[in-house]
Protein backbone atom coordinates (compact mmCIF):
# COMPACT_ATOMS: atom_id res chain seq x y z
CA UNK A 1 0.00 0.00 0.00
CA UNK A 2 1.47 3.37 -0.94
CA UNK A 3 1.17 6.46 1.24
CA UNK A 4 -1.50 8.07 -0.94
CA UNK A 5 -3.89 5.20 -0.25
CA UNK A 6 -3.49 5.38 3.54
CA UNK A 7 -6.73 6.25 5.31
CA UNK A 8 -6.79 9.65 6.98
CA UNK A 9 -6.65 9.67 10.78
CA UNK A 10 -9.61 10.32 13.04
CA UNK A 11 -9.81 12.38 16.22
CA UNK A 12 -12.75 11.30 18.32
CA UNK A 13 -14.50 13.16 21.10
CA UNK A 14 -16.21 11.06 23.76
CA UNK A 15 -18.48 13.45 25.68
CA UNK A 16 -20.33 12.87 28.92
CA UNK A 17 -21.09 13.91 32.46
CA UNK A 18 -18.91 11.13 33.93
CA UNK A 19 -20.40 11.69 37.38
CA UNK A 20 -18.60 9.38 37.93
CA UNK A 21 -16.77 7.41 35.23
CA UNK A 22 -17.97 3.79 35.26
CA UNK A 23 -16.34 0.62 34.01
CA UNK A 24 -18.75 0.83 31.09
CA UNK A 25 -17.41 4.27 30.15
CA UNK A 26 -13.83 3.03 30.52
CA UNK A 27 -14.55 0.08 28.25
CA UNK A 28 -15.89 2.44 25.56
CA UNK A 29 -12.79 4.66 25.90
CA UNK A 30 -10.45 1.67 25.58
CA UNK A 31 -12.24 0.39 22.50
CA UNK A 32 -12.43 3.86 20.92
CA UNK A 33 -8.70 4.29 21.55
CA UNK A 34 -8.07 1.08 19.61
CA UNK A 35 -10.11 2.36 16.65
CA UNK A 36 -9.31 6.09 16.40
CA UNK A 37 -5.95 7.86 16.33
CA UNK A 38 -6.85 10.23 19.15
CA UNK A 39 -9.64 10.16 21.70
CA UNK A 40 -10.54 13.23 23.73
CA UNK A 41 -12.77 12.48 26.71
CA UNK A 42 -14.83 15.66 27.09
CA UNK A 43 -16.42 16.25 30.49
CA UNK A 44 -19.41 18.56 30.40
CA UNK A 45 -19.02 21.30 33.01
CA UNK A 46 -22.66 21.44 34.07
CA UNK A 47 -24.59 18.23 33.40
CA UNK A 48 -28.20 18.85 32.32
CA UNK A 49 -29.59 16.19 34.65
CA UNK A 50 -28.75 17.36 38.18
CA UNK A 51 -26.14 18.93 40.42
CA UNK A 52 -23.13 16.61 40.00
CA UNK A 53 -21.89 14.60 42.99
CA UNK A 54 -18.29 15.15 41.88
CA UNK A 55 -16.69 18.47 41.02
CA UNK A 56 -15.36 19.03 37.53
CA UNK A 57 -11.80 18.68 38.84
CA UNK A 58 -12.64 15.39 40.54
CA UNK A 59 -14.34 14.00 37.46
CA UNK A 60 -11.43 14.95 35.22
CA UNK A 61 -8.79 13.66 37.65
CA UNK A 62 -10.56 10.31 38.07
CA UNK A 63 -10.74 9.85 34.30
CA UNK A 64 -7.08 10.83 33.84
CA UNK A 65 -6.00 8.26 36.40
CA UNK A 66 -8.26 5.56 34.98
CA UNK A 67 -7.02 6.02 31.39
CA UNK A 68 -3.41 6.60 32.42
CA UNK A 69 -1.96 3.82 30.28
CA UNK A 70 -3.57 4.93 27.04
CA UNK A 71 -1.18 7.21 25.18
CA UNK A 72 -3.74 8.43 22.62
CA UNK A 73 -6.40 9.42 25.15
CA UNK A 74 -6.65 12.94 26.59
CA UNK A 75 -9.16 14.51 28.95
CA UNK A 76 -10.68 17.98 28.76
CA UNK A 77 -13.93 19.74 29.65
CA UNK A 78 -16.42 21.87 27.78
CA UNK A 79 -19.27 24.28 28.42
CA UNK A 80 -22.25 24.97 26.22
CA UNK A 81 -22.85 23.17 22.97
CA UNK A 82 -20.96 19.99 22.23
CA UNK A 83 -21.14 20.87 18.53
CA UNK A 84 -19.16 24.09 19.17
CA UNK A 85 -16.53 22.20 21.16
CA UNK A 86 -16.24 19.55 18.46
CA UNK A 87 -15.66 22.21 15.81
CA UNK A 88 -13.24 24.12 18.02
CA UNK A 89 -11.14 20.98 18.63
CA UNK A 90 -11.44 19.93 14.97
CA UNK A 91 -12.65 16.48 15.92
CA UNK A 92 -13.77 14.25 13.07
CA UNK A 93 -16.14 12.02 15.02
CA UNK A 94 -18.19 11.90 18.22
CA UNK A 95 -18.26 8.58 20.09
CA UNK A 96 -21.16 7.47 22.26
CA UNK A 97 -21.78 4.16 24.01
CA UNK A 98 -25.15 2.44 23.72
CA UNK A 99 -26.29 0.16 26.53
CA UNK A 100 -29.95 -0.51 25.87
CA UNK A 101 -32.54 0.26 23.20
CA UNK A 102 -33.84 3.28 25.12
CA UNK A 103 -30.34 4.82 24.86
CA UNK A 104 -30.62 4.57 21.10
CA UNK A 105 -33.89 6.51 21.01
CA UNK A 106 -32.43 9.59 22.68
CA UNK A 107 -28.93 9.27 21.25
CA UNK A 108 -30.20 9.08 17.68
CA UNK A 109 -31.84 12.52 17.75
CA UNK A 110 -28.89 13.97 19.63
CA UNK A 111 -26.53 12.58 16.99
CA UNK A 112 -28.62 14.07 14.19
CA UNK A 113 -28.75 17.46 15.91
CA UNK A 114 -24.99 17.40 16.49
CA UNK A 115 -24.38 16.53 12.86
CA UNK A 116 -26.71 19.27 11.75
CA UNK A 117 -24.87 21.79 13.95
CA UNK A 118 -21.28 20.69 13.36
CA UNK A 119 -21.29 18.38 10.33
CA UNK A 120 -19.58 15.78 12.53
CA UNK A 121 -21.04 12.29 12.76
CA UNK A 122 -21.56 10.19 15.86
CA UNK A 123 -20.29 6.62 15.99
CA UNK A 124 -22.08 4.37 18.47
CA UNK A 125 -20.19 1.62 20.25
CA UNK A 126 -22.35 -1.06 21.83
CA UNK A 127 -21.60 -1.38 25.50
CA UNK A 128 -19.97 -4.59 26.65
CA UNK A 129 -22.75 -6.89 27.93
CA UNK A 130 -21.05 -6.97 31.34
CA UNK A 131 -21.75 -3.26 31.79
CA UNK A 132 -25.05 -2.86 29.96
CA UNK A 133 -26.93 -2.20 33.21
CA UNK A 134 -24.30 0.07 34.75
CA UNK A 135 -24.91 3.83 34.73
CA UNK A 136 -23.42 6.67 36.80
CA UNK A 137 -26.90 7.33 38.20
CA UNK A 138 -27.34 3.77 39.46
CA UNK A 139 -23.79 3.64 40.80
CA UNK A 140 -24.47 6.79 42.86
CA UNK A 141 -27.76 5.42 44.14
CA UNK A 142 -26.20 2.11 45.22
CA UNK A 143 -23.29 3.94 46.82
CA UNK A 144 -25.46 6.47 48.66
CA UNK A 145 -27.53 3.64 50.10
CA UNK A 146 -24.44 1.86 51.40
CA UNK A 147 -24.06 -0.73 48.64
CA UNK A 148 -20.76 -2.01 47.25
CA UNK A 149 -19.89 -0.43 43.89
CA UNK A 150 -16.41 -1.96 43.57
CA UNK A 151 -17.45 -4.00 40.56
CA UNK A 152 -18.87 -1.07 38.60
CA UNK A 153 -16.24 1.68 38.77
CA UNK A 154 -12.49 1.74 38.05
CA UNK A 155 -10.22 1.65 41.14
CA UNK A 156 -9.33 5.35 40.65
CA UNK A 157 -13.01 6.23 41.02
CA UNK A 158 -13.63 3.90 43.94
CA UNK A 159 -10.76 5.52 45.82
CA UNK A 160 -12.29 8.98 45.48
CA UNK A 161 -15.79 7.74 46.31
CA UNK A 162 -14.55 6.12 49.49
CA UNK A 163 -12.57 9.17 50.56
CA UNK A 164 -15.37 11.58 49.74
CA UNK A 165 -18.26 10.04 51.55
CA UNK A 166 -17.74 6.63 53.16
CA UNK A 167 -20.87 4.57 52.65
CA UNK A 168 -22.94 4.06 55.80
CA UNK A 169 -22.45 0.73 57.51
CA UNK A 170 -25.50 -1.44 57.97
O1 LIG B 1 -23.09 11.34 30.24
P1 LIG B 1 -24.29 12.06 29.70
O2 LIG B 1 -24.97 12.84 30.82
O3 LIG B 1 -25.23 11.19 28.94
O4 LIG B 1 -23.72 13.15 28.66
C1 LIG B 1 -24.60 14.02 28.00
C2 LIG B 1 -23.81 15.05 27.17
C3 LIG B 1 -22.85 15.81 28.02
C4 LIG B 1 -23.07 14.32 26.08
C5 LIG B 1 -24.88 15.98 26.55
O5 LIG B 1 -25.72 16.44 27.56
C6 LIG B 1 -24.27 17.16 25.82
O6 LIG B 1 -23.74 17.01 24.75
N1 LIG B 1 -24.35 18.34 26.44
C7 LIG B 1 -23.85 19.57 25.87
C8 LIG B 1 -24.99 20.49 25.46
C9 LIG B 1 -25.43 20.25 24.04
O7 LIG B 1 -24.64 20.23 23.11
N2 LIG B 1 -26.73 19.99 23.88
C10 LIG B 1 -27.33 19.72 22.60
C11 LIG B 1 -27.22 18.25 22.25
S1 LIG B 1 -28.04 17.96 20.74
Coordinates of N, CA and C and ligand atoms in Angstrom, one line a residue:
X1 N 0.8 -1.2 0.0 CA 0.0 0.0 0.0 C 0.9 1.2 0.0
X2 N 0.7 2.2 -1.0 CA 1.5 3.4 -0.9 C 0.8 4.4 0.0
X3 N 1.6 5.5 0.2 CA 1.2 6.5 1.2 C -0.1 7.1 0.9
X4 N -0.3 7.4 -0.5 CA -1.5 8.1 -0.9 C -2.8 7.3 -0.6
X5 N -2.7 6.0 -0.5 CA -3.9 5.2 -0.2 C -4.2 5.0 1.3
X6 N -3.3 5.5 2.1 CA -3.5 5.4 3.5 C -4.7 6.2 4.0
X7 N -5.5 5.5 4.8 CA -6.7 6.2 5.3 C -6.3 7.4 6.2
X8 N -7.1 8.5 6.1 CA -6.8 9.6 7.0 C -7.1 9.3 8.4
X9 N -6.4 10.0 9.4 CA -6.7 9.7 10.8 C -7.9 10.3 11.3
X10 N -8.4 9.8 12.4 CA -9.6 10.3 13.0 C -9.3 10.7 14.5
X11 N -9.8 11.9 14.8 CA -9.8 12.4 16.2 C -11.2 12.3 16.7
X12 N -11.4 11.5 17.8 CA -12.8 11.3 18.3 C -12.9 12.1 19.6
X13 N -14.1 12.6 19.8 CA -14.5 13.2 21.1 C -15.5 12.3 21.8
X14 N -15.3 11.9 23.0 CA -16.2 11.1 23.8 C -16.8 11.9 24.9
X15 N -18.0 12.5 24.7 CA -18.5 13.5 25.7 C -19.3 12.8 26.7
X16 N -19.4 13.4 27.9 CA -20.3 12.9 28.9 C -20.2 13.7 30.2
X17 N -21.1 13.3 31.1 CA -21.1 13.9 32.5 C -20.0 13.2 33.3
X18 N -19.9 11.9 33.2 CA -18.9 11.1 33.9 C -19.0 11.4 35.4
X19 N -20.2 11.3 36.0 CA -20.4 11.7 37.4 C -20.9 10.5 38.2
X20 N -20.0 9.5 38.3 CA -18.6 9.4 37.9 C -18.4 8.5 36.7
X21 N -17.2 8.4 36.3 CA -16.8 7.4 35.2 C -17.1 6.0 35.7
X22 N -17.7 5.2 34.9 CA -18.0 3.8 35.3 C -17.1 2.9 34.5
X23 N -17.1 1.6 34.8 CA -16.3 0.6 34.0 C -16.9 0.5 32.6
X24 N -18.2 0.8 32.4 CA -18.7 0.8 31.1 C -18.2 1.9 30.3
X25 N -18.1 3.1 30.9 CA -17.4 4.3 30.2 C -16.0 3.9 29.8
X26 N -15.2 3.3 30.8 CA -13.8 3.0 30.5 C -13.7 2.0 29.4
X27 N -14.6 1.1 29.3 CA -14.6 0.1 28.3 C -14.7 0.8 26.9
X28 N -15.7 1.7 26.8 CA -15.9 2.4 25.6 C -14.6 3.2 25.2
X29 N -14.0 3.9 26.2 CA -12.8 4.7 25.9 C -11.7 3.7 25.4
X30 N -11.5 2.6 26.0 CA -10.4 1.7 25.6 C -10.7 1.2 24.2
X31 N -11.9 0.9 23.8 CA -12.2 0.4 22.5 C -12.1 1.5 21.5
X32 N -12.6 2.7 21.8 CA -12.4 3.9 20.9 C -10.9 4.1 20.7
X33 N -10.1 4.0 21.7 CA -8.7 4.3 21.6 C -8.0 3.3 20.6
X34 N -8.6 2.1 20.5 CA -8.1 1.1 19.6 C -8.5 1.3 18.2
X35 N -9.6 2.1 18.0 CA -10.1 2.4 16.6 C -9.6 3.7 16.1
X36 N -9.6 4.7 16.9 CA -9.3 6.1 16.4 C -7.9 6.5 16.8
X37 N -7.3 7.4 16.0 CA -5.9 7.9 16.3 C -5.8 8.6 17.7
X38 N -6.8 9.5 17.9 CA -6.9 10.2 19.1 C -8.3 10.2 19.7
X39 N -8.3 10.1 21.0 CA -9.6 10.2 21.7 C -9.6 11.2 22.8
X40 N -10.5 12.2 22.7 CA -10.5 13.2 23.7 C -11.8 13.0 24.6
X41 N -11.6 12.7 25.8 CA -12.8 12.5 26.7 C -13.2 13.9 27.2
X42 N -14.4 14.3 26.8 CA -14.8 15.7 27.1 C -15.9 15.7 28.2
X43 N -15.5 16.2 29.3 CA -16.4 16.3 30.5 C -17.2 17.5 30.4
X44 N -18.6 17.4 30.4 CA -19.4 18.6 30.4 C -19.3 19.3 31.8
X45 N -19.2 20.6 31.7 CA -19.0 21.3 33.0 C -20.3 21.2 33.9
X46 N -21.4 21.5 33.3 CA -22.7 21.4 34.1 C -23.6 20.4 33.4
X47 N -23.7 19.2 34.0 CA -24.6 18.2 33.4 C -26.0 18.7 33.4
X48 N -26.8 18.4 32.4 CA -28.2 18.9 32.3 C -29.0 18.2 33.4
X49 N -28.7 17.0 33.8 CA -29.6 16.2 34.7 C -29.8 16.8 36.1
X50 N -28.7 17.0 36.8 CA -28.8 17.4 38.2 C -27.4 17.9 38.6
X51 N -27.4 18.5 39.8 CA -26.1 18.9 40.4 C -25.2 17.7 40.5
X52 N -24.0 17.8 39.9 CA -23.1 16.6 40.0 C -22.7 16.3 41.4
X53 N -22.4 15.0 41.7 CA -21.9 14.6 43.0 C -20.4 15.0 43.1
X54 N -19.7 14.9 41.9 CA -18.3 15.1 41.9 C -18.0 16.5 41.2
X55 N -17.1 17.2 41.7 CA -16.7 18.5 41.0 C -16.1 18.2 39.7
X56 N -16.0 19.2 38.8 CA -15.4 19.0 37.5 C -13.9 18.5 37.7
X57 N -13.2 19.1 38.6 CA -11.8 18.7 38.8 C -11.7 17.2 39.2
X58 N -12.6 16.8 40.1 CA -12.6 15.4 40.5 C -13.0 14.5 39.4
X59 N -14.0 14.9 38.6 CA -14.3 14.0 37.5 C -13.2 13.9 36.5
X60 N -12.5 15.0 36.2 CA -11.4 15.0 35.2 C -10.3 14.1 35.8
X61 N -9.9 14.4 37.1 CA -8.8 13.7 37.7 C -9.0 12.2 37.7
X62 N -10.3 11.8 38.0 CA -10.6 10.3 38.1 C -10.4 9.7 36.7
X63 N -10.9 10.4 35.7 CA -10.7 9.8 34.3 C -9.3 9.8 33.9
X64 N -8.5 10.8 34.2 CA -7.1 10.8 33.8 C -6.4 9.6 34.5
X65 N -6.7 9.4 35.7 CA -6.0 8.3 36.4 C -6.5 6.9 35.8
X66 N -7.7 6.8 35.5 CA -8.3 5.6 35.0 C -7.7 5.2 33.6
X67 N -7.5 6.3 32.8 CA -7.0 6.0 31.4 C -5.5 6.2 31.3
X68 N -4.8 6.3 32.4 CA -3.4 6.6 32.4 C -2.6 5.9 31.4
X69 N -2.8 4.6 31.2 CA -2.0 3.8 30.3 C -2.2 4.0 28.8
X70 N -3.2 4.8 28.5 CA -3.6 4.9 27.0 C -3.0 6.2 26.5
X71 N -1.9 6.0 25.6 CA -1.2 7.2 25.2 C -2.0 8.1 24.3
X72 N -3.0 7.6 23.6 CA -3.7 8.4 22.6 C -5.1 9.0 23.2
X73 N -5.2 8.9 24.5 CA -6.4 9.4 25.2 C -6.1 10.6 26.0
X74 N -6.8 11.7 25.8 CA -6.7 12.9 26.6 C -8.0 13.3 27.2
X75 N -7.9 14.1 28.2 CA -9.2 14.5 29.0 C -9.3 16.0 29.0
X76 N -10.4 16.5 28.7 CA -10.7 18.0 28.8 C -12.1 18.2 29.2
X77 N -12.5 19.5 29.3 CA -13.9 19.7 29.6 C -14.5 20.8 28.7
X78 N -15.8 20.9 28.6 CA -16.4 21.9 27.8 C -17.7 22.4 28.4
X79 N -18.0 23.6 28.0 CA -19.3 24.3 28.4 C -20.1 24.5 27.2
X80 N -21.4 24.6 27.4 CA -22.3 25.0 26.2 C -22.4 23.8 25.3
X81 N -22.5 24.2 24.0 CA -22.8 23.2 23.0 C -21.7 22.2 22.7
X82 N -22.0 21.0 22.6 CA -21.0 20.0 22.2 C -20.5 20.3 20.8
X83 N -21.5 20.6 19.9 CA -21.1 20.9 18.5 C -20.1 22.0 18.4
X84 N -20.2 23.0 19.2 CA -19.2 24.1 19.2 C -17.8 23.6 19.6
X85 N -17.8 22.8 20.7 CA -16.5 22.2 21.2 C -15.9 21.3 20.1
X86 N -16.7 20.5 19.5 CA -16.2 19.5 18.5 C -15.6 20.3 17.3
X87 N -16.2 21.4 16.9 CA -15.7 22.2 15.8 C -14.4 22.9 16.3
X88 N -14.4 23.4 17.5 CA -13.2 24.1 18.0 C -12.0 23.2 18.1
X89 N -12.2 21.9 18.5 CA -11.1 21.0 18.6 C -10.8 20.2 17.3
X90 N -11.6 20.6 16.3 CA -11.4 19.9 15.0 C -11.5 18.4 15.0
X91 N -12.4 17.9 15.8 CA -12.6 16.5 15.9 C -13.4 16.0 14.7
X92 N -13.1 14.8 14.3 CA -13.8 14.3 13.1 C -14.9 13.3 13.4
X93 N -15.1 12.9 14.7 CA -16.1 12.0 15.0 C -16.5 12.2 16.5
X94 N -17.7 12.0 16.8 CA -18.2 11.9 18.2 C -18.4 10.4 18.5
X95 N -18.0 10.0 19.7 CA -18.3 8.6 20.1 C -19.3 8.6 21.2
X96 N -20.2 7.7 21.1 CA -21.2 7.5 22.3 C -21.3 6.0 22.5
X97 N -21.5 5.6 23.7 CA -21.8 4.2 24.0 C -23.3 4.0 24.1
X98 N -23.7 2.8 23.6 CA -25.1 2.4 23.7 C -25.3 1.2 24.6
X99 N -26.1 1.3 25.6 CA -26.3 0.2 26.5 C -27.6 -0.6 26.2
X100 N -28.6 0.1 26.1 CA -30.0 -0.5 25.9 C -30.7 0.2 24.8
X101 N -31.8 -0.3 24.3 CA -32.5 0.3 23.2 C -33.0 1.7 23.5
X102 N -33.4 1.9 24.8 CA -33.8 3.3 25.1 C -32.7 4.3 25.0
X103 N -31.5 3.9 25.1 CA -30.3 4.8 24.9 C -30.4 5.3 23.4
X104 N -30.6 4.3 22.5 CA -30.6 4.6 21.1 C -31.6 5.7 20.7
X105 N -32.8 5.6 21.4 CA -33.9 6.5 21.0 C -33.5 7.9 21.3
X106 N -32.8 8.2 22.4 CA -32.4 9.6 22.7 C -31.1 9.9 22.0
X107 N -30.2 9.0 21.9 CA -28.9 9.3 21.3 C -29.0 9.5 19.7
X108 N -30.0 8.9 19.1 CA -30.2 9.1 17.7 C -30.5 10.5 17.4
X109 N -31.5 11.1 18.1 CA -31.8 12.5 17.7 C -30.7 13.5 18.1
X110 N -30.0 13.1 19.2 CA -28.9 14.0 19.6 C -27.8 13.9 18.6
X111 N -27.6 12.7 18.0 CA -26.5 12.6 17.0 C -26.9 13.4 15.7
X112 N -28.2 13.3 15.4 CA -28.6 14.1 14.2 C -28.5 15.6 14.4
X113 N -28.9 16.0 15.6 CA -28.7 17.5 15.9 C -27.3 17.9 15.9
X114 N -26.4 17.1 16.5 CA -25.0 17.4 16.5 C -24.4 17.4 15.1
X115 N -24.9 16.5 14.2 CA -24.4 16.5 12.9 C -24.9 17.7 12.1
X116 N -26.1 18.1 12.4 CA -26.7 19.3 11.8 C -25.9 20.5 12.2
X117 N -25.6 20.6 13.4 CA -24.9 21.8 13.9 C -23.4 21.8 13.6
X118 N -22.7 20.7 13.5 CA -21.3 20.7 13.4 C -20.8 19.9 12.1
X119 N -21.7 19.2 11.5 CA -21.3 18.4 10.3 C -20.4 17.2 10.8
X120 N -20.4 16.9 12.0 CA -19.6 15.8 12.5 C -20.5 14.6 12.9
X121 N -20.2 13.4 12.5 CA -21.0 12.3 12.8 C -20.7 11.7 14.1
X122 N -21.7 10.9 14.6 CA -21.6 10.2 15.9 C -21.4 8.7 15.5
X123 N -20.5 8.1 16.1 CA -20.3 6.6 16.0 C -20.7 6.0 17.3
X124 N -21.6 5.0 17.3 CA -22.1 4.4 18.5 C -21.3 3.1 18.7
X125 N -20.8 2.9 19.9 CA -20.2 1.6 20.3 C -21.1 0.9 21.2
X126 N -21.5 -0.3 20.9 CA -22.4 -1.1 21.8 C -21.6 -1.3 23.1
X127 N -22.3 -1.1 24.2 CA -21.6 -1.4 25.5 C -21.3 -2.9 25.6
X128 N -20.2 -3.2 26.3 CA -20.0 -4.6 26.6 C -21.1 -5.1 27.5
X129 N -21.6 -6.3 27.2 CA -22.8 -6.9 27.9 C -22.6 -6.9 29.4
X130 N -21.3 -7.0 29.9 CA -21.1 -7.0 31.3 C -21.5 -5.7 32.0
X131 N -21.5 -4.6 31.2 CA -21.8 -3.3 31.8 C -23.0 -2.6 31.3
X132 N -23.9 -3.5 30.6 CA -25.1 -2.9 30.0 C -26.1 -2.3 31.0
X133 N -26.0 -2.7 32.2 CA -26.9 -2.2 33.2 C -26.3 -1.1 34.1
X134 N -25.0 -0.8 33.8 CA -24.3 0.1 34.7 C -24.4 1.5 34.2
X135 N -24.9 2.4 35.1 CA -24.9 3.8 34.7 C -24.4 4.6 35.9
X136 N -23.9 5.8 35.7 CA -23.4 6.7 36.8 C -24.5 6.9 37.8
X137 N -25.8 7.1 37.3 CA -26.9 7.3 38.2 C -27.1 6.2 39.2
X138 N -27.1 4.9 38.6 CA -27.3 3.8 39.5 C -26.2 3.6 40.4
X139 N -25.0 3.8 39.9 CA -23.8 3.6 40.8 C -23.9 4.6 42.0
X140 N -24.3 5.8 41.7 CA -24.5 6.8 42.9 C -25.6 6.4 43.8
X141 N -26.7 5.8 43.3 CA -27.8 5.4 44.1 C -27.3 4.3 45.0
X142 N -26.7 3.3 44.4 CA -26.2 2.1 45.2 C -25.2 2.6 46.3
X143 N -24.3 3.4 45.9 CA -23.3 3.9 46.8 C -23.9 4.7 48.0
X144 N -24.8 5.6 47.6 CA -25.5 6.5 48.7 C -26.3 5.7 49.6
X145 N -26.7 4.5 49.2 CA -27.5 3.6 50.1 C -26.7 2.6 50.8
X146 N -25.4 2.7 50.7 CA -24.4 1.9 51.4 C -24.0 0.6 50.7
X147 N -24.4 0.5 49.4 CA -24.1 -0.7 48.6 C -22.6 -0.7 48.2
X148 N -22.1 -1.9 47.7 CA -20.8 -2.0 47.2 C -20.7 -1.8 45.7
X149 N -20.0 -0.7 45.3 CA -19.9 -0.4 43.9 C -18.5 -0.8 43.3
X150 N -17.8 -1.6 44.0 CA -16.4 -2.0 43.6 C -16.4 -2.5 42.1
X151 N -17.4 -3.3 41.9 CA -17.5 -4.0 40.6 C -17.7 -3.0 39.4
X152 N -18.3 -1.9 39.7 CA -18.9 -1.1 38.6 C -18.0 0.2 38.2
X153 N -17.1 0.5 39.1 CA -16.2 1.7 38.8 C -14.8 1.3 38.8
X154 N -13.9 2.0 38.0 CA -12.5 1.7 38.1 C -11.9 2.1 39.4
X155 N -10.8 1.4 39.8 CA -10.2 1.6 41.1 C -10.0 3.1 41.4
X156 N -9.6 3.9 40.4 CA -9.3 5.3 40.7 C -10.6 6.1 41.1
X157 N -11.7 5.6 40.6 CA -13.0 6.2 41.0 C -13.4 5.8 42.4
X158 N -13.3 4.5 42.6 CA -13.6 3.9 43.9 C -12.9 4.6 45.1
X159 N -11.6 4.9 44.8 CA -10.8 5.5 45.8 C -11.4 6.9 46.2
X160 N -11.7 7.7 45.2 CA -12.3 9.0 45.5 C -13.7 8.9 46.2
X161 N -14.5 7.9 45.7 CA -15.8 7.7 46.3 C -15.6 7.4 47.8
X162 N -14.7 6.5 48.1 CA -14.6 6.1 49.5 C -14.0 7.3 50.4
X163 N -13.1 8.1 49.8 CA -12.6 9.2 50.6 C -13.6 10.3 50.7
X164 N -14.4 10.4 49.7 CA -15.4 11.6 49.7 C -16.5 11.4 50.8
X165 N -17.1 10.3 50.7 CA -18.3 10.0 51.5 C -18.4 8.5 51.8
X166 N -17.7 8.1 52.9 CA -17.7 6.6 53.2 C -19.2 6.1 53.3
X167 N -19.5 5.0 52.6 CA -20.9 4.6 52.6 C -21.2 4.2 54.1
X168 N -22.5 4.4 54.5 CA -22.9 4.1 55.8 C -22.9 2.5 56.0
X169 N -22.5 2.2 57.2 CA -22.5 0.7 57.5 C -23.8 0.3 58.0
X170 N -24.2 -0.9 57.6 CA -25.5 -1.4 58.0 C -25.4 -2.1 59.3
Ligands
LIG1 O1 -23.1 11.3 30.2 P1 -24.3 12.1 29.7 O2 -25.0 12.8 30.8 O3 -25.2 11.2 28.9 O4 -23.7 13.1 28.7 C1 -24.6 14.0 28.0 C2 -23.8 15.0 27.2 C3 -22.8 15.8 28.0 C4 -23.1 14.3 26.1 C5 -24.9 16.0 26.5 O5 -25.7 16.4 27.6 C6 -24.3 17.2 25.8 O6 -23.7 17.0 24.7 N1 -24.3 18.3 26.4 C7 -23.8 19.6 25.9 C8 -25.0 20.5 25.5 C9 -25.4 20.2 24.0 O7 -24.6 20.2 23.1 N2 -26.7 20.0 23.9 C10 -27.3 19.7 22.6 C11 -27.2 18.3 22.3 S1 -28.0 18.0 20.7

